[in-house]
mmCIF file of N, CA and C in Angstrom:
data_model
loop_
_atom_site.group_PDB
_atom_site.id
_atom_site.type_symbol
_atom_site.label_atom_id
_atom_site.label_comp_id
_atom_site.label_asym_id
_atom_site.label_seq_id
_atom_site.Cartn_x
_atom_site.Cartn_y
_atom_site.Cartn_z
ATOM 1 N N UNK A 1 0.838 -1.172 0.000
ATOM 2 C CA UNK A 1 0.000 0.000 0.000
ATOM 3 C C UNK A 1 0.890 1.243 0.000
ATOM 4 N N UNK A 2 0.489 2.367 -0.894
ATOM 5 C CA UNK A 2 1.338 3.329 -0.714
ATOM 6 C C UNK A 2 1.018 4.713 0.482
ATOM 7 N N UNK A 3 1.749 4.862 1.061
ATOM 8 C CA UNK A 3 1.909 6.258 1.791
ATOM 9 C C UNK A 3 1.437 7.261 1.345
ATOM 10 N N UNK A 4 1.129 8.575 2.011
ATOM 11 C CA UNK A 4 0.472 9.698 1.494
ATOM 12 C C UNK A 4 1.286 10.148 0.533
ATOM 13 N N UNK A 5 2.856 10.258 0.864
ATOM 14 C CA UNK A 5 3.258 10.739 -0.138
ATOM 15 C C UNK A 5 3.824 10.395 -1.677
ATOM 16 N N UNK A 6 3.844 9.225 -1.535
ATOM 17 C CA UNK A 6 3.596 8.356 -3.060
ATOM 18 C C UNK A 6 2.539 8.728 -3.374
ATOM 19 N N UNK A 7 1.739 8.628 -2.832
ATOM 20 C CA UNK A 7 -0.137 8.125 -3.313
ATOM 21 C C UNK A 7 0.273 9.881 -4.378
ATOM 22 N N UNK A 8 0.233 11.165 -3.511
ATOM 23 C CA UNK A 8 0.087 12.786 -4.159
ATOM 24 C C UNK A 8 1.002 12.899 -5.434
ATOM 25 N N UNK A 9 2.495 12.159 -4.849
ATOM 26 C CA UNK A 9 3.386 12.187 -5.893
ATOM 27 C C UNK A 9 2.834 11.410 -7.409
ATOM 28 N N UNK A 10 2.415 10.319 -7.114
ATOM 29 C CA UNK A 10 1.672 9.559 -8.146
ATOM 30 C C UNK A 10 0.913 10.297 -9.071
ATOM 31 N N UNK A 11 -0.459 11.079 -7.911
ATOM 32 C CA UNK A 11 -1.176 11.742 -8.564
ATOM 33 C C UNK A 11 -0.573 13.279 -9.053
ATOM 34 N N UNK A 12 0.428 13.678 -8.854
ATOM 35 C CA UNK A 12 0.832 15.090 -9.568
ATOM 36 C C UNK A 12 1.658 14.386 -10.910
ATOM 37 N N UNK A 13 1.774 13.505 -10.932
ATOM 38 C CA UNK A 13 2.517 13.408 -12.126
ATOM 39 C C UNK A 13 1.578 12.379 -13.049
ATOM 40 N N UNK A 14 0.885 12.691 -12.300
ATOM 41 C CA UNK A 14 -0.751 11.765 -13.829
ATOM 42 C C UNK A 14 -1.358 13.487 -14.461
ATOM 43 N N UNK A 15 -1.188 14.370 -13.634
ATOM 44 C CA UNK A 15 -2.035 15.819 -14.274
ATOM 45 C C UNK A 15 -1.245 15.848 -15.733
ATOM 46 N N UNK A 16 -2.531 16.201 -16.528
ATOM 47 C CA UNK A 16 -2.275 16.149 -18.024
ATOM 48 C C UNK A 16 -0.825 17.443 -18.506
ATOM 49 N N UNK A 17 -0.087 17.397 -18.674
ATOM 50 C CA UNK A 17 1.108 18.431 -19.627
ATOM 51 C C UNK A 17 2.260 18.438 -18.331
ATOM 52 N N UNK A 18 2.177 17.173 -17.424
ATOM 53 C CA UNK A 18 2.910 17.288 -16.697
ATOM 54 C C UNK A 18 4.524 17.212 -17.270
ATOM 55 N N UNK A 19 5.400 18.152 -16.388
ATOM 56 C CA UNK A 19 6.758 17.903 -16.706
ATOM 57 C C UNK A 19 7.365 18.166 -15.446
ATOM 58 N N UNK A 20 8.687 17.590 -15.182
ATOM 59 C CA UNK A 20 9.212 17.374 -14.025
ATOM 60 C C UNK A 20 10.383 17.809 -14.067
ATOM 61 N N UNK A 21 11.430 18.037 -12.702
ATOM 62 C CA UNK A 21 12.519 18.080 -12.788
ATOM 63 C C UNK A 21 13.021 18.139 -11.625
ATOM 64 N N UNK A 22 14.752 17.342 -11.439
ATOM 65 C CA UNK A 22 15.034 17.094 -10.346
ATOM 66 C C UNK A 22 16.255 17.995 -9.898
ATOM 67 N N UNK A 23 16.396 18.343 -9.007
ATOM 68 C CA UNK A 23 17.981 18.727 -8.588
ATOM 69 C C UNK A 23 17.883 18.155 -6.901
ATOM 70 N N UNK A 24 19.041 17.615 -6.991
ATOM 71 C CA UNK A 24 19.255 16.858 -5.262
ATOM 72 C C UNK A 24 17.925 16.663 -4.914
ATOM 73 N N UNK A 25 17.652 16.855 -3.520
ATOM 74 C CA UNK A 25 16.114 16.401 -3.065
ATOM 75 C C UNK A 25 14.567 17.232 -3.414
ATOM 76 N N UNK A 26 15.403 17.980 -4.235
ATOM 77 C CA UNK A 26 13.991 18.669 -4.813
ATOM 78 C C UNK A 26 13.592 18.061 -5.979
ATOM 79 N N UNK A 27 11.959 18.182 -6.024
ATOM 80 C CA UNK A 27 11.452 17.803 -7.467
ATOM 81 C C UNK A 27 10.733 18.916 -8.013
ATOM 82 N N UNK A 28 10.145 19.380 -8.942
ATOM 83 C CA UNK A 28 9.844 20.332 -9.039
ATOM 84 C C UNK A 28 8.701 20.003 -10.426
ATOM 85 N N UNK A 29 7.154 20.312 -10.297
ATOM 86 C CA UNK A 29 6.198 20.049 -11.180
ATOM 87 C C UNK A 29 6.002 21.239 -12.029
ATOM 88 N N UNK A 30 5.932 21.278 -12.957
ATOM 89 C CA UNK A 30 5.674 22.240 -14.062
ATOM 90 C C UNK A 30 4.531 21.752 -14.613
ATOM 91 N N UNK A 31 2.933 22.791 -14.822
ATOM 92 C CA UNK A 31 2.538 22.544 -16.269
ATOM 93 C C UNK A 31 2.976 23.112 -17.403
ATOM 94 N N UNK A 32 3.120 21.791 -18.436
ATOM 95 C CA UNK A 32 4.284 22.735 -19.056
ATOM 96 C C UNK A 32 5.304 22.008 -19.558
ATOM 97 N N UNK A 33 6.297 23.131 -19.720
ATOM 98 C CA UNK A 33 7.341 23.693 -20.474
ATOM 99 C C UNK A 33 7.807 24.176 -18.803
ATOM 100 N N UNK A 34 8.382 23.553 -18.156
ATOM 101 C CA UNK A 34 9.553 24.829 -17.137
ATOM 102 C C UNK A 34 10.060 25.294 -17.222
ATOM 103 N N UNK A 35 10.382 25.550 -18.960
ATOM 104 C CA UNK A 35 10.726 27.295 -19.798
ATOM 105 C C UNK A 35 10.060 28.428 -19.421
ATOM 106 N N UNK A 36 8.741 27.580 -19.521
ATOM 107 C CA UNK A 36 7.593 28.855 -19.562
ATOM 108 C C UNK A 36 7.213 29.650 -18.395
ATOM 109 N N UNK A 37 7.031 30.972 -17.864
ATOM 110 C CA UNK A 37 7.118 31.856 -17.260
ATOM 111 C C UNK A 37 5.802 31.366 -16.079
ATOM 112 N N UNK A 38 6.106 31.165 -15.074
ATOM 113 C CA UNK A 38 4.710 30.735 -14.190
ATOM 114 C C UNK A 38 3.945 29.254 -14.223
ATOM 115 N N UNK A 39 5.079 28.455 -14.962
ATOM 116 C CA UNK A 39 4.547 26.954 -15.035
ATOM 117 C C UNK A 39 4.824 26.158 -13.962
ATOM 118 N N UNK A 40 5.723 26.420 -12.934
ATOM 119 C CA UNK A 40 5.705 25.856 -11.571
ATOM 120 C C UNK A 40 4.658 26.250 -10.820
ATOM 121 N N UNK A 41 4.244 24.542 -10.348
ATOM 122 C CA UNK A 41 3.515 25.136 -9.609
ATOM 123 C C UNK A 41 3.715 23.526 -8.299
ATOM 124 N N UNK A 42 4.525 23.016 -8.376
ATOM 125 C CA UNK A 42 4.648 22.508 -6.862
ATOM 126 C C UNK A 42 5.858 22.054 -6.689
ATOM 127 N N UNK A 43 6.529 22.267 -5.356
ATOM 128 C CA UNK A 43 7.872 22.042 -5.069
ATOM 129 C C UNK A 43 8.254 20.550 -4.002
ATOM 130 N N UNK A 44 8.536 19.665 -4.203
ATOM 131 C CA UNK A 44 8.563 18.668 -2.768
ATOM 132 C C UNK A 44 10.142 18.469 -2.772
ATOM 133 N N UNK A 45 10.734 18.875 -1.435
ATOM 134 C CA UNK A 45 11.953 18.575 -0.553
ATOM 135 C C UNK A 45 11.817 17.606 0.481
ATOM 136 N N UNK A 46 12.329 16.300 0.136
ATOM 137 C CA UNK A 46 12.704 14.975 0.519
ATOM 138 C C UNK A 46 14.091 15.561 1.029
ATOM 139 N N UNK A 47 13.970 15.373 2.335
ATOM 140 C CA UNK A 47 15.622 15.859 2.790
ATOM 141 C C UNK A 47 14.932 15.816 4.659
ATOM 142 N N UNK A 48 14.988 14.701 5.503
ATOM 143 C CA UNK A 48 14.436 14.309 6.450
ATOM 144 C C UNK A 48 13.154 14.658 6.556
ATOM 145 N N UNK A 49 12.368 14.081 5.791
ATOM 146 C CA UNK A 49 10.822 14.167 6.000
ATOM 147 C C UNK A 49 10.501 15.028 4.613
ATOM 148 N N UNK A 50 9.402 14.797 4.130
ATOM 149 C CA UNK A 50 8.681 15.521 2.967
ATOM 150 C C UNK A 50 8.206 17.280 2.672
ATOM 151 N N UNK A 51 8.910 18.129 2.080
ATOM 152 C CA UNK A 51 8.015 19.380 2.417
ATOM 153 C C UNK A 51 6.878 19.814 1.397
ATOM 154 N N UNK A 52 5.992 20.062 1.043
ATOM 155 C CA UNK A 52 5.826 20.744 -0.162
ATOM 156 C C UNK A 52 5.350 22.044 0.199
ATOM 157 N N UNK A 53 6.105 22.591 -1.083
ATOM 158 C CA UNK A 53 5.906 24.143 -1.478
ATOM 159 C C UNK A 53 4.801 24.177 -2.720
ATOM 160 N N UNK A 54 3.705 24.942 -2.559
ATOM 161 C CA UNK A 54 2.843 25.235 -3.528
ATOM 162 C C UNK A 54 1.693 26.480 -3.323
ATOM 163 N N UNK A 55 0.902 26.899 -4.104
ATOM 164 C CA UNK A 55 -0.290 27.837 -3.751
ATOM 165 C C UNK A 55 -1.405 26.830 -3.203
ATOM 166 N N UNK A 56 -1.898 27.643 -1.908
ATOM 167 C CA UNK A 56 -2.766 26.724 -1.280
ATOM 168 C C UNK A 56 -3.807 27.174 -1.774
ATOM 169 N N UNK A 57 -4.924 26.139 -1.797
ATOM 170 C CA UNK A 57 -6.273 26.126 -1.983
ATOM 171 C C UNK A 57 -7.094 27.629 -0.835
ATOM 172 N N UNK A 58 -7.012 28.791 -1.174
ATOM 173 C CA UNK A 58 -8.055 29.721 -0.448
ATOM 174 C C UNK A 58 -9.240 28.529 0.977
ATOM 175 N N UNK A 59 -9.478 27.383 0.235
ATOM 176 C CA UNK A 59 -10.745 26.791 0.891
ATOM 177 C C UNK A 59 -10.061 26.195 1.944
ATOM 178 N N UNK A 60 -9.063 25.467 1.927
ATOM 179 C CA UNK A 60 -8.488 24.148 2.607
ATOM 180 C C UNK A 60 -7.877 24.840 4.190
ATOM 181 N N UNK A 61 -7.907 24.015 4.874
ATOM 182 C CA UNK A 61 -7.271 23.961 6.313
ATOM 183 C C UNK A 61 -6.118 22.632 6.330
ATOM 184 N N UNK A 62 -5.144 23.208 6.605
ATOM 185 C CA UNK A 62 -4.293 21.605 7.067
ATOM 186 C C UNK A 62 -3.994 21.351 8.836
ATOM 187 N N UNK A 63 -3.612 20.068 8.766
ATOM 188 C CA UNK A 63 -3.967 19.752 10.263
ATOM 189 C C UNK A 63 -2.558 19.894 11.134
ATOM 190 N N UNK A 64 -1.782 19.776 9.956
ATOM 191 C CA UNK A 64 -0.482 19.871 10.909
ATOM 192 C C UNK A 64 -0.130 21.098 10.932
ATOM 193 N N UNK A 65 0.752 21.262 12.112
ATOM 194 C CA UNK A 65 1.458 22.870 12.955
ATOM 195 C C UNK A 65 2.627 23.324 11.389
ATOM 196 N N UNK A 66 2.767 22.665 10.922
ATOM 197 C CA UNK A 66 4.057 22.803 10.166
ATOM 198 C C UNK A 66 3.553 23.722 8.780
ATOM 199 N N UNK A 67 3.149 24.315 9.182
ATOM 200 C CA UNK A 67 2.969 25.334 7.822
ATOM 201 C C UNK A 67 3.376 26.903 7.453
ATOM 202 N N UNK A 68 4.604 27.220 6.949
ATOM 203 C CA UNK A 68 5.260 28.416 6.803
ATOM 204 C C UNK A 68 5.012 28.938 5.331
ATOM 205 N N UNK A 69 4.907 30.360 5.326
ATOM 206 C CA UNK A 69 5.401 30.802 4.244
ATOM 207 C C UNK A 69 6.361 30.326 3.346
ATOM 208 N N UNK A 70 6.113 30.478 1.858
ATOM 209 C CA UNK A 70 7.139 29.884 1.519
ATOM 210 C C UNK A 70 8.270 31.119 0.286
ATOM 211 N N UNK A 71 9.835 30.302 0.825
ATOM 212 C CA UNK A 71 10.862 31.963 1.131
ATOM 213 C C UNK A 71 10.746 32.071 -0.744
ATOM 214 N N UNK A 72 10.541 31.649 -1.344
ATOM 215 C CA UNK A 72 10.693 32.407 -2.643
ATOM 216 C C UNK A 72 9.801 33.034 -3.639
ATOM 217 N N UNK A 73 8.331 32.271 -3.048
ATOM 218 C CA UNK A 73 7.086 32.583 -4.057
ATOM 219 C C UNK A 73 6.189 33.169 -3.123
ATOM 220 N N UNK A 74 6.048 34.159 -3.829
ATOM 221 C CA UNK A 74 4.857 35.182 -3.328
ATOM 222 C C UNK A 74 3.386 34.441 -2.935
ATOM 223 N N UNK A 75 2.741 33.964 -1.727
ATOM 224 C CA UNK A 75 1.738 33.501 -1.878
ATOM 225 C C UNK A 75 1.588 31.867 -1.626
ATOM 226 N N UNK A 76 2.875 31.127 -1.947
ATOM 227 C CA UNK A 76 3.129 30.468 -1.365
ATOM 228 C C UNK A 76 3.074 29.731 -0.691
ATOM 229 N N UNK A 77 3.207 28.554 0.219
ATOM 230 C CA UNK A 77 2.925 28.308 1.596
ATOM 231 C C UNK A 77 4.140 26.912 1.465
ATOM 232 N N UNK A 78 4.949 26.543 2.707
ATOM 233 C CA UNK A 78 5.696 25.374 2.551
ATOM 234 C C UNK A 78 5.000 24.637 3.541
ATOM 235 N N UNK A 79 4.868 23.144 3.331
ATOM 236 C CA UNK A 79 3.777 22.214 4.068
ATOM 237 C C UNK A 79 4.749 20.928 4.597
ATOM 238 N N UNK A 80 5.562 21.092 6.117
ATOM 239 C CA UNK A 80 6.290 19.787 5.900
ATOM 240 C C UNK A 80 5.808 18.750 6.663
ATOM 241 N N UNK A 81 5.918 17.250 5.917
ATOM 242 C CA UNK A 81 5.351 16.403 7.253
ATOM 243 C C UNK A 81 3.797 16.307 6.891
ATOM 244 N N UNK A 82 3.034 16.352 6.167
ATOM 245 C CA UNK A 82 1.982 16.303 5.980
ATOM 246 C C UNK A 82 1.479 14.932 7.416
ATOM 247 N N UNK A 83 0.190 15.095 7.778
ATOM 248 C CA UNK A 83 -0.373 13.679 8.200
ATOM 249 C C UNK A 83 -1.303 13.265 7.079
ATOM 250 N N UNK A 84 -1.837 12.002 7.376
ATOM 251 C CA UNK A 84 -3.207 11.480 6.406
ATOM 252 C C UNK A 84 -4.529 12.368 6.260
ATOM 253 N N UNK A 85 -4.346 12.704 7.573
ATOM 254 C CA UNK A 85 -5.034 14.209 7.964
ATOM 255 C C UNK A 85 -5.369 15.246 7.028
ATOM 256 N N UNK A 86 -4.318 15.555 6.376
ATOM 257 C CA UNK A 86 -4.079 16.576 5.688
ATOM 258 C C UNK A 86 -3.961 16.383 4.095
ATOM 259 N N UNK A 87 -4.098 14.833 3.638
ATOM 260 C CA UNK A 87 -4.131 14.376 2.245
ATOM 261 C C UNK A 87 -5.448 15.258 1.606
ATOM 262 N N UNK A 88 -6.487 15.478 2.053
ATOM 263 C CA UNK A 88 -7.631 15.655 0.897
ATOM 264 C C UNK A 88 -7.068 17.046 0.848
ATOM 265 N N UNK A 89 -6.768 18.401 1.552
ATOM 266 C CA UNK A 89 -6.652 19.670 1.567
ATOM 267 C C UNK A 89 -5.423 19.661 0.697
ATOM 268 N N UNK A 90 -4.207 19.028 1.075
ATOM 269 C CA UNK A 90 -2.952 19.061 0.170
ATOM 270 C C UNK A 90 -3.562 18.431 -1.467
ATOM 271 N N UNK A 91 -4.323 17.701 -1.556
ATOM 272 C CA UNK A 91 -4.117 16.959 -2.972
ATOM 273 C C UNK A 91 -5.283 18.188 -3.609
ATOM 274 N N UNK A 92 -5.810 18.824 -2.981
ATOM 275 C CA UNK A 92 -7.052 20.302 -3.381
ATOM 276 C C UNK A 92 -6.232 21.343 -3.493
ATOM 277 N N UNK A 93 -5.305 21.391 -3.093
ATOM 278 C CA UNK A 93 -4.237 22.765 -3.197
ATOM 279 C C UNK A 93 -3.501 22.573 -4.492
ATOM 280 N N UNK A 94 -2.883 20.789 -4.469
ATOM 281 C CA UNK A 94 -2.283 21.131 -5.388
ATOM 282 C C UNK A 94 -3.160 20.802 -6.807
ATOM 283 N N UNK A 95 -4.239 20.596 -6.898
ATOM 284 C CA UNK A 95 -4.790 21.026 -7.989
ATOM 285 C C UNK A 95 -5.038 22.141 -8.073
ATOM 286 N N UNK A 96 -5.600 23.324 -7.321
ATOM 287 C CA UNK A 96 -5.614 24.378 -7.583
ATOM 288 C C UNK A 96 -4.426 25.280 -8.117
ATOM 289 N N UNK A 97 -3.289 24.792 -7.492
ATOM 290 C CA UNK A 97 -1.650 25.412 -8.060
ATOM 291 C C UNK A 97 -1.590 24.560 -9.347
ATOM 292 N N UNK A 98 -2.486 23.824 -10.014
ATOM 293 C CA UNK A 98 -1.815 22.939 -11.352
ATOM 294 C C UNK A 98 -2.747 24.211 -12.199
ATOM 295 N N UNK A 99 -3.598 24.482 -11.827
ATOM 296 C CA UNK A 99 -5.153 25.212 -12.966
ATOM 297 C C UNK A 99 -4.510 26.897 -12.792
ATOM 298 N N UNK A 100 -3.722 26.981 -11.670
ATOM 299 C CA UNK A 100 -3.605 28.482 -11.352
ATOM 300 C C UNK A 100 -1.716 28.511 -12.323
ATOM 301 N N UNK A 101 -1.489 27.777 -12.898
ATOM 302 C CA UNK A 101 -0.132 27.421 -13.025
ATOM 303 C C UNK A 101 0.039 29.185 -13.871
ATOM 304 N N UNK A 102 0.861 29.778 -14.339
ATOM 305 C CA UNK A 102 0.965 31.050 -15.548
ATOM 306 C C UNK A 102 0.391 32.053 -15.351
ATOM 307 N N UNK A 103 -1.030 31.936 -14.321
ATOM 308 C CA UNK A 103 -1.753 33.153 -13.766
ATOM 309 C C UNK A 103 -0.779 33.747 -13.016
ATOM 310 N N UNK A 104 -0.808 34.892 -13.216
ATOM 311 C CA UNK A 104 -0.540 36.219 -12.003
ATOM 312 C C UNK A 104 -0.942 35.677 -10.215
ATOM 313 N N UNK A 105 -0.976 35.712 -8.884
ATOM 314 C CA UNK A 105 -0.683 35.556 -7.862
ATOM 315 C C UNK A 105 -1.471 37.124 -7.391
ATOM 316 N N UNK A 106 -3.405 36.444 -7.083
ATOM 317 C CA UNK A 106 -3.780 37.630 -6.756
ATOM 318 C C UNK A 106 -3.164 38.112 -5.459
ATOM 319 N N UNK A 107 -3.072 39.180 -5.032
ATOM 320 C CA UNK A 107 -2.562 40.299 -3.746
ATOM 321 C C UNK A 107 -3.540 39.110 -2.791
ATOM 322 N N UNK A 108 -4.644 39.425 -2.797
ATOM 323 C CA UNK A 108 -5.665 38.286 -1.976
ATOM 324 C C UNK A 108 -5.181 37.359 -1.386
ATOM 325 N N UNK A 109 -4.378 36.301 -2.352
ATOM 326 C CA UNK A 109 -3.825 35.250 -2.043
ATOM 327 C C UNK A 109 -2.745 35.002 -1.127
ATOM 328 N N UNK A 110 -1.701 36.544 -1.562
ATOM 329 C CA UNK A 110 -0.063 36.484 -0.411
ATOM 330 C C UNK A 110 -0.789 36.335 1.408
ATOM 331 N N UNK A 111 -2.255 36.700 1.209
ATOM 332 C CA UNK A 111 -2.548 37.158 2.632
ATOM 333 C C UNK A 111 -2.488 35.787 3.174
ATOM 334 N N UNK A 112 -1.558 35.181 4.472
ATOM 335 C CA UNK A 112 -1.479 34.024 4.555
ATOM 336 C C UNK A 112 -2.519 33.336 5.489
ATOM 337 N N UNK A 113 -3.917 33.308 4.921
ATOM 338 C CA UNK A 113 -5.284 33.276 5.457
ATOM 339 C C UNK A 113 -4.856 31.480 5.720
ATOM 340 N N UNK A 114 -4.807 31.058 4.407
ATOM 341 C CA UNK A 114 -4.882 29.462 4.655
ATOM 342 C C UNK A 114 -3.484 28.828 5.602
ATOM 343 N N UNK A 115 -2.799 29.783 5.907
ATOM 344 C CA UNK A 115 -1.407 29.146 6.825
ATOM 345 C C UNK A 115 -2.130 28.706 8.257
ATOM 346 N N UNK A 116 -3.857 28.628 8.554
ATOM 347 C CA UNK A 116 -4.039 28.781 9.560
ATOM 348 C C UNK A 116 -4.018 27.401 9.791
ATOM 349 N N UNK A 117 -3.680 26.614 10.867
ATOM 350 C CA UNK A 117 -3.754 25.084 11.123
ATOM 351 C C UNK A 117 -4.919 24.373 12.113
ATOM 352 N N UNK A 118 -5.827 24.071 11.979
ATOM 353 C CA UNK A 118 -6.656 23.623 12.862
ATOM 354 C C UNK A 118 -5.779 22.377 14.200
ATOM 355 N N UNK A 119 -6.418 23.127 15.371
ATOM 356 C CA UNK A 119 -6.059 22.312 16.670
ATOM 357 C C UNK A 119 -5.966 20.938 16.244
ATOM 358 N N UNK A 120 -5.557 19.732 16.709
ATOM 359 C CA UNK A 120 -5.138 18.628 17.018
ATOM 360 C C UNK A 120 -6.333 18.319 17.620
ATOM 361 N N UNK A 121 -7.472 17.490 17.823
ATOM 362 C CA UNK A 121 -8.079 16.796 18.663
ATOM 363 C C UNK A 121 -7.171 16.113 20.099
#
């Protein structure tokens, strides 16, 4: 059975015009051409535990504490450590960062509304 993060990885690289690319523990999803100006749109750092960097879903809440700004993209958010918890909101974000891929980064969005983490039961 695969883990959350196979299972997302799986599914970001089934999205249609997918293209990829690696350097050390980063991978990096492009729709696209990662020529093309605004075709990134998700980052995962494998380097003790999983991070991803992407535009979050406006809608979604994640469950874990681990959610920072993220240092290079406006709007942003870095997600490390996901739980199972947090699979349906992460795999909704990063479709929304696959459809938002080349768009502009409304002002709206930098506001880091969705960095908020719901309590732990």
């Amino acid at each position: 059975m695969f883990d959350l993060n196979e299972r997302l990885l799986h599914l970001a690289h089934s999205l249609k015009g997918v293209q990829t690319e690696i350097e050390g523990p980063t991978e990096r999803f492009y729709r696209g051409s990662p020529h093309k100006p605004g075709a990134l749109f998700l980052e995962v750092v494998e380097s003790g535990g999983t991070t991803y960097g992407l535009l979050p879903h406006p809608g979604c809440r994640f469950h874990t504490l681990a959610v920072r700004p993220h240092p290079h993209h406006s709007g942003w958010i870095y997600l490390a450590n996901p739980t199972d918890e947090d699979e349906e909101a992460l795999w909704q974000s990063i479709g929304y960062a696959y459809e938002r891929a080349g768009e502009p980064v409304p002002l709206l969005l930098a506001n880091p509304v969705a960095l908020e983490a719901l309590p732990l039961p």
